[in-house]
PDB file of C-alpha atoms in Angstrom:
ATOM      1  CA  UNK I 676     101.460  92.656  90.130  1.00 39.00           C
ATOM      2  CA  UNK I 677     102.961  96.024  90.294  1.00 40.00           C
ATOM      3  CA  UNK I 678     104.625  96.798  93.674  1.00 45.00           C
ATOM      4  CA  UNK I 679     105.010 100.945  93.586  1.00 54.00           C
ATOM      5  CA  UNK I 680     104.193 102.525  90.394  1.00 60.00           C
ATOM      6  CA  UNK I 681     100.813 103.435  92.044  1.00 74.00           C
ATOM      7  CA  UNK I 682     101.628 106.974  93.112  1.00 77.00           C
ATOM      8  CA  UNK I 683     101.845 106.329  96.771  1.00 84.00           C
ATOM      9  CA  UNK I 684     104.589 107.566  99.044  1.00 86.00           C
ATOM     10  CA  UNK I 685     104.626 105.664 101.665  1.00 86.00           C
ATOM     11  CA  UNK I 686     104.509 100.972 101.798  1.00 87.00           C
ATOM     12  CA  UNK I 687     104.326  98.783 103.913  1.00 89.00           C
ATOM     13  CA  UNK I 688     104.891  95.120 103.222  1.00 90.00           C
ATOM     14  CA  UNK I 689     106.226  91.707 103.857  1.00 93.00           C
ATOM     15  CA  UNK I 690     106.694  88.159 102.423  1.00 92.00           C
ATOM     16  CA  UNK I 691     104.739  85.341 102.788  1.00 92.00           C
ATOM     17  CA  UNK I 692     107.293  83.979 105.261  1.00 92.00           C
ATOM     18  CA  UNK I 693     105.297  86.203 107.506  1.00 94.00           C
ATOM     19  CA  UNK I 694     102.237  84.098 107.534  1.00 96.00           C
ATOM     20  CA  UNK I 695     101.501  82.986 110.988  1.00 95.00           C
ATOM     21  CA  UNK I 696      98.283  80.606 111.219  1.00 95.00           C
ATOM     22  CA  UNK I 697      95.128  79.850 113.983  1.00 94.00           C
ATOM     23  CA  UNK I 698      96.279  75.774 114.365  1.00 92.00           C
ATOM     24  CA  UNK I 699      93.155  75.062 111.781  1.00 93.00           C
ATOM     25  CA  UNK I 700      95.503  74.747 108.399  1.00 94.00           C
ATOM     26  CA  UNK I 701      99.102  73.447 107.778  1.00 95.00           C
ATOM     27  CA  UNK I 702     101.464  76.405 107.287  1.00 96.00           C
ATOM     28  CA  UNK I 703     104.690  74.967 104.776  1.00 96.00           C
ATOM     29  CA  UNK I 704     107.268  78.006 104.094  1.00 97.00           C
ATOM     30  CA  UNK I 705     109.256  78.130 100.941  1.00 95.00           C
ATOM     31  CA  UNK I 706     111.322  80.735  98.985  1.00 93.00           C
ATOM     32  CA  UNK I 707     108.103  82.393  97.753  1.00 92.00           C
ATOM     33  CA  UNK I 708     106.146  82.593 100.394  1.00 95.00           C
ATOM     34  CA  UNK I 709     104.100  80.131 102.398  1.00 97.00           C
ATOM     35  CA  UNK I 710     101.223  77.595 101.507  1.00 97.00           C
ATOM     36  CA  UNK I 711      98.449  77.498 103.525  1.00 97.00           C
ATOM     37  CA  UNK I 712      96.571  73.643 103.285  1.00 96.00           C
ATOM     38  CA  UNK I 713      93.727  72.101 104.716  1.00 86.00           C
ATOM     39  CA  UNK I 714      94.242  70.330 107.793  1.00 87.00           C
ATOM     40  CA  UNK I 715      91.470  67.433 108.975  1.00 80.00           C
ATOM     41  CA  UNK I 716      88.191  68.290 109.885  1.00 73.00           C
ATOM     42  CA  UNK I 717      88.815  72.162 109.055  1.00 78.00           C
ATOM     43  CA  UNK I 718      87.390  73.948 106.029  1.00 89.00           C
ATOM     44  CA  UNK I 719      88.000  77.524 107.267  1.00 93.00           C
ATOM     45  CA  UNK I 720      90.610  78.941 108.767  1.00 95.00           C
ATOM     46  CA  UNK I 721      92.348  82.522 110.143  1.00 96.00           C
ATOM     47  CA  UNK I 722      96.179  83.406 108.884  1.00 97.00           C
ATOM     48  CA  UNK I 723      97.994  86.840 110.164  1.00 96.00           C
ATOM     49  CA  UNK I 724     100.526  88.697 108.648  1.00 95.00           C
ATOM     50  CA  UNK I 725     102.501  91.376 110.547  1.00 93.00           C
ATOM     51  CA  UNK I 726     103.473  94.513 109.157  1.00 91.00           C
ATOM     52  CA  UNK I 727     105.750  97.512 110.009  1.00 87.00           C
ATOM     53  CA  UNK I 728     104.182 100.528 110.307  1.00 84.00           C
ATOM     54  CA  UNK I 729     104.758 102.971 107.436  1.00 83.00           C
ATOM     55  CA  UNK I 730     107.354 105.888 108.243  1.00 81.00           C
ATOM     56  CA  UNK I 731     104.638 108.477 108.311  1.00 82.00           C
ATOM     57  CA  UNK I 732     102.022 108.797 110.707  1.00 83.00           C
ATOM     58  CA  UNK I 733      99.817 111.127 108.830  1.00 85.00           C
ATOM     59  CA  UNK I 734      99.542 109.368 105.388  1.00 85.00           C
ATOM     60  CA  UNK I 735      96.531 107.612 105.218  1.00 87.00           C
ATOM     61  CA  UNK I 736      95.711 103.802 104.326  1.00 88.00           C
ATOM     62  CA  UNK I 737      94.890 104.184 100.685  1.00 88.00           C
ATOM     63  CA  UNK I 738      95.556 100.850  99.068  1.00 88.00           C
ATOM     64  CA  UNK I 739      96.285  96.886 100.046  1.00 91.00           C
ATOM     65  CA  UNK I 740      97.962  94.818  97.225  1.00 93.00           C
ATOM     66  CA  UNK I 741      97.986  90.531  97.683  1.00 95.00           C
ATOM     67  CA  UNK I 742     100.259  88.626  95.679  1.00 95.00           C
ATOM     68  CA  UNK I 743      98.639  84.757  96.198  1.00 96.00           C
ATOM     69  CA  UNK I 744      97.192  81.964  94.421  1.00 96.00           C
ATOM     70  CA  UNK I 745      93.971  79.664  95.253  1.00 96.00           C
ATOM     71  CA  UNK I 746      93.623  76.172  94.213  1.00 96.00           C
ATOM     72  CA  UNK I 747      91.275  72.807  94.503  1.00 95.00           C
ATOM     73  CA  UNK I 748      88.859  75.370  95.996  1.00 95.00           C
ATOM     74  CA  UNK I 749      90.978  77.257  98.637  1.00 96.00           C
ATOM     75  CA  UNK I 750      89.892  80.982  98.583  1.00 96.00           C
ATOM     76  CA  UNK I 751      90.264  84.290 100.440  1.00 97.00           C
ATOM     77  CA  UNK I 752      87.081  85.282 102.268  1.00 96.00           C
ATOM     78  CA  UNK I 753      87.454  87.898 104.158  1.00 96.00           C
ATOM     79  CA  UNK I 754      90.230  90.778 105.068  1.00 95.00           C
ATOM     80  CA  UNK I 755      90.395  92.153 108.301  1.00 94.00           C
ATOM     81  CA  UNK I 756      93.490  95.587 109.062  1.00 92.00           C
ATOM     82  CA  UNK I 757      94.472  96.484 112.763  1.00 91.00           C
ATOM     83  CA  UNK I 758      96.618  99.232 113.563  1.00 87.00           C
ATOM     84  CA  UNK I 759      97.547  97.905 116.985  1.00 84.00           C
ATOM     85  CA  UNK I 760      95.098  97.180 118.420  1.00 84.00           C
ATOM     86  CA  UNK I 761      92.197  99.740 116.433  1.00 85.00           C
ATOM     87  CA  UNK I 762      90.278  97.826 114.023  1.00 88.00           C
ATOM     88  CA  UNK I 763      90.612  99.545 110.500  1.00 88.00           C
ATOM     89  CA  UNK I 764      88.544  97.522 107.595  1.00 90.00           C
ATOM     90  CA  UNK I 765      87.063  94.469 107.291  1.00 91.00           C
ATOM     91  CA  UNK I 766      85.959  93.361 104.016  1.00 92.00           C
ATOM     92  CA  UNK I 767      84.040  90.062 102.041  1.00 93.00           C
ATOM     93  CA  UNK I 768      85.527  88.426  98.919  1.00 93.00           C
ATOM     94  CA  UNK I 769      86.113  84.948  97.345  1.00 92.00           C
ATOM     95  CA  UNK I 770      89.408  85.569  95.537  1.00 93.00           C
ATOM     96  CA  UNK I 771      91.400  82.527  94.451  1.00 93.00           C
ATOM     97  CA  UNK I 772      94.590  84.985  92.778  1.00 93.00           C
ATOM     98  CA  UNK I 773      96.108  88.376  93.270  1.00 93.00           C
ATOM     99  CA  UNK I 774      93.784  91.186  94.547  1.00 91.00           C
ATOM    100  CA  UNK I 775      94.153  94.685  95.368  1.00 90.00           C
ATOM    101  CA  UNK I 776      91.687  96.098  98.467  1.00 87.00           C
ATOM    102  CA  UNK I 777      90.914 100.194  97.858  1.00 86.00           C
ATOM    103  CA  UNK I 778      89.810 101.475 101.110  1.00 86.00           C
ATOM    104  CA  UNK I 779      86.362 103.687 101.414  1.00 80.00           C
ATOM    105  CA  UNK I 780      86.606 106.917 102.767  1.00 73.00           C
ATOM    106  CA  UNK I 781      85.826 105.436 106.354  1.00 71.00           C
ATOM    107  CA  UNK I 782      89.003 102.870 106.410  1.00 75.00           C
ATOM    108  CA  UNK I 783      91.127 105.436 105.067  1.00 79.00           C
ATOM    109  CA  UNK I 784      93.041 106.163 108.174  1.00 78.00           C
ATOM    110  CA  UNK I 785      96.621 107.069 109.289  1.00 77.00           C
ATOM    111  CA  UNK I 786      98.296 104.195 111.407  1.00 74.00           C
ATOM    112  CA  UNK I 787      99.168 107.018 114.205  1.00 73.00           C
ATOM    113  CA  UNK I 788      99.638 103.998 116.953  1.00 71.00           C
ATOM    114  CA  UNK I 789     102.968 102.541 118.177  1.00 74.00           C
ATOM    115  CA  UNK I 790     102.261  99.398 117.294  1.00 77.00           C
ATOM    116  CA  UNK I 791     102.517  97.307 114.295  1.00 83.00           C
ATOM    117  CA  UNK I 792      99.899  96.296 111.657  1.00 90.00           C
ATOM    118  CA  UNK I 793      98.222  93.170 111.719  1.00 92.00           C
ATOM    119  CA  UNK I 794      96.584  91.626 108.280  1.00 94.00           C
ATOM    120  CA  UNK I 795      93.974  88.329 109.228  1.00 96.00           C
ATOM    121  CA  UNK I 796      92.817  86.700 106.246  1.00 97.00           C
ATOM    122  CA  UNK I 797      90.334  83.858 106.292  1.00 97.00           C
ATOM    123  CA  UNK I 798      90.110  81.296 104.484  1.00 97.00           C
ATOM    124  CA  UNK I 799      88.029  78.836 102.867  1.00 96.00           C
ATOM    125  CA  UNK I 800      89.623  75.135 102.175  1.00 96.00           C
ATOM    126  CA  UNK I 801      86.799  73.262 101.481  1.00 94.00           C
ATOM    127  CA  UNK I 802      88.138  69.965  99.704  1.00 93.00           C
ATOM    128  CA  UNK I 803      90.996  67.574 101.464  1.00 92.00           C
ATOM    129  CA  UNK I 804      93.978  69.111  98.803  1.00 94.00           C
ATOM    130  CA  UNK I 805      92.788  73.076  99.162  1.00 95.00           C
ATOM    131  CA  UNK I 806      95.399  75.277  99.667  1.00 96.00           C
ATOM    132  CA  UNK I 807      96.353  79.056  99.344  1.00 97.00           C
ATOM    133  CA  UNK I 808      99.705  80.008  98.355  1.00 97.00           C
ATOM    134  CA  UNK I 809     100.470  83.744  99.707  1.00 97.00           C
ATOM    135  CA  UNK I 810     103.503  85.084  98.537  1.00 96.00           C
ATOM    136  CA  UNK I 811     103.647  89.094  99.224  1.00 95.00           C
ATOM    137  CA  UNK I 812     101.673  91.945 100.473  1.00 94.00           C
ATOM    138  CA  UNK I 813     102.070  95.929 100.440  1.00 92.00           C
ATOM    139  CA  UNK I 814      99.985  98.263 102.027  1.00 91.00           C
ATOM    140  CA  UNK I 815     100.210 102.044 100.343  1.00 89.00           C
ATOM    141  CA  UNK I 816      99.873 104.922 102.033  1.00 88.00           C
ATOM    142  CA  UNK I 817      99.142 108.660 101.253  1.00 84.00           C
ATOM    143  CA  UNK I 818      96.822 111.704 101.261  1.00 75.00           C
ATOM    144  CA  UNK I 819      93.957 112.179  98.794  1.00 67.00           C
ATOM    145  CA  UNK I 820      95.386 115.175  97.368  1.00 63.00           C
ATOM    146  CA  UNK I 821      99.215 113.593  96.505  1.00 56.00           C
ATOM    147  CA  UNK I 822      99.453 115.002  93.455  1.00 50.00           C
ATOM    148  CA  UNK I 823     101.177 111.940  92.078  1.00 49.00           C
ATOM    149  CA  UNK I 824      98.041 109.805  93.259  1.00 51.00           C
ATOM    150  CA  UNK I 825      95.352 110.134  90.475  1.00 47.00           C
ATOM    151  CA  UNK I 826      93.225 106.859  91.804  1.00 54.00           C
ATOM    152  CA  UNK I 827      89.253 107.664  92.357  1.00 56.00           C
ATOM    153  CA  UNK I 828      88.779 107.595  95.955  1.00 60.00           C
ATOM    154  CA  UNK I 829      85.647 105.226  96.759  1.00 62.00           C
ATOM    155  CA  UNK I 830      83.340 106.298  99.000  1.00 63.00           C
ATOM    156  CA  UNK I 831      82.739 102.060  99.847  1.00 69.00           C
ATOM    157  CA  UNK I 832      85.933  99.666 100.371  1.00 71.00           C
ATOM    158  CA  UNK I 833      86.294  97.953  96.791  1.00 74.00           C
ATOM    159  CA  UNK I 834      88.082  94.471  96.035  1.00 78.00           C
ATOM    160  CA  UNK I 835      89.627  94.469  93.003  1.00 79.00           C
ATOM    161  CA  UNK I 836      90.872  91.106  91.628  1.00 82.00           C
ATOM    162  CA  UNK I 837      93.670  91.015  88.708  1.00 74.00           C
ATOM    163  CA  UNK I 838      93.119  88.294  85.508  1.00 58.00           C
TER     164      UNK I 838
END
């Protein structure tokens, strides 16, 4: 998955070394990232990344790239962005690989607050060996009119999942 030839001047991102979980999954780090597995008597769970905030605090949220992989049934359900402590975006989805999130026109936002951004992800890891591997994510921001960005702006958050 493409990292920055989208356009965008301004990213945000981190490694899935990041990954911080709710006590509901087993967490095991490696090089690429982190695996998130089913732990006893849970089938869903809540994982947080934190990220830095952007250097500008007028570009707008205007793209979230995932670099992870779902297998035996372990899937991303949900997204949820805070900017400190305002809550951006939520969305639904049941991706099992790499996705891309395009924010509507409501979620597109600039992170103006002090504070960090915080990613939650939930998962589903329905079967005894589910797991989630999540190895990067970037989140891109600009202004609809960067003349370098030429991506339609959605007027509803879209989920876009890569084959």
């Amino acid at each position: 998955m493409p990292t920055c030839p989208d356009g965008l001047p301004y990213h945000a991102s981190t490694g899935g070394a990041a990954v911080v979980g709710d006590g509901k999954s087993t967490i095991t780090y490696y090089p690429m990232g982190a695996k998130v597995s089913h732990l006893a008597s849970h089938t869903t769970c809540s994982i947080y990344l934190p990220i830095t905030n952007p250097p500008s605090k007028t570009a707008k949220l205007m793209r979230v790239q995932v670099e992870c992989e779902g297998e035996h049934g372990g899937k991303i359900t949900e997204a949820c962005i805070f900017f400190g402590h305002h809550h951006v975006l939520t969305t639904n989805m049941n991706v099992h690989s790499d996705f891309e999130i395009f924010p509507g026109v409501g979620a597109r936002l600039p992170n103006s607050q002090p504070f960090g951004t915080n990613v939650t992800f939930k998962l589903s890891l329905p079967n005894h060996n589910s797991f989630v591997n999540i190895m990067s994510m970037a989140l891109g921001f600009g202004d609809e009119h960067h003349p370098d960005y030429s991506q339609h702006i959605p007027s509803e958050t879209q989920v876009v999942v890569s084959e």
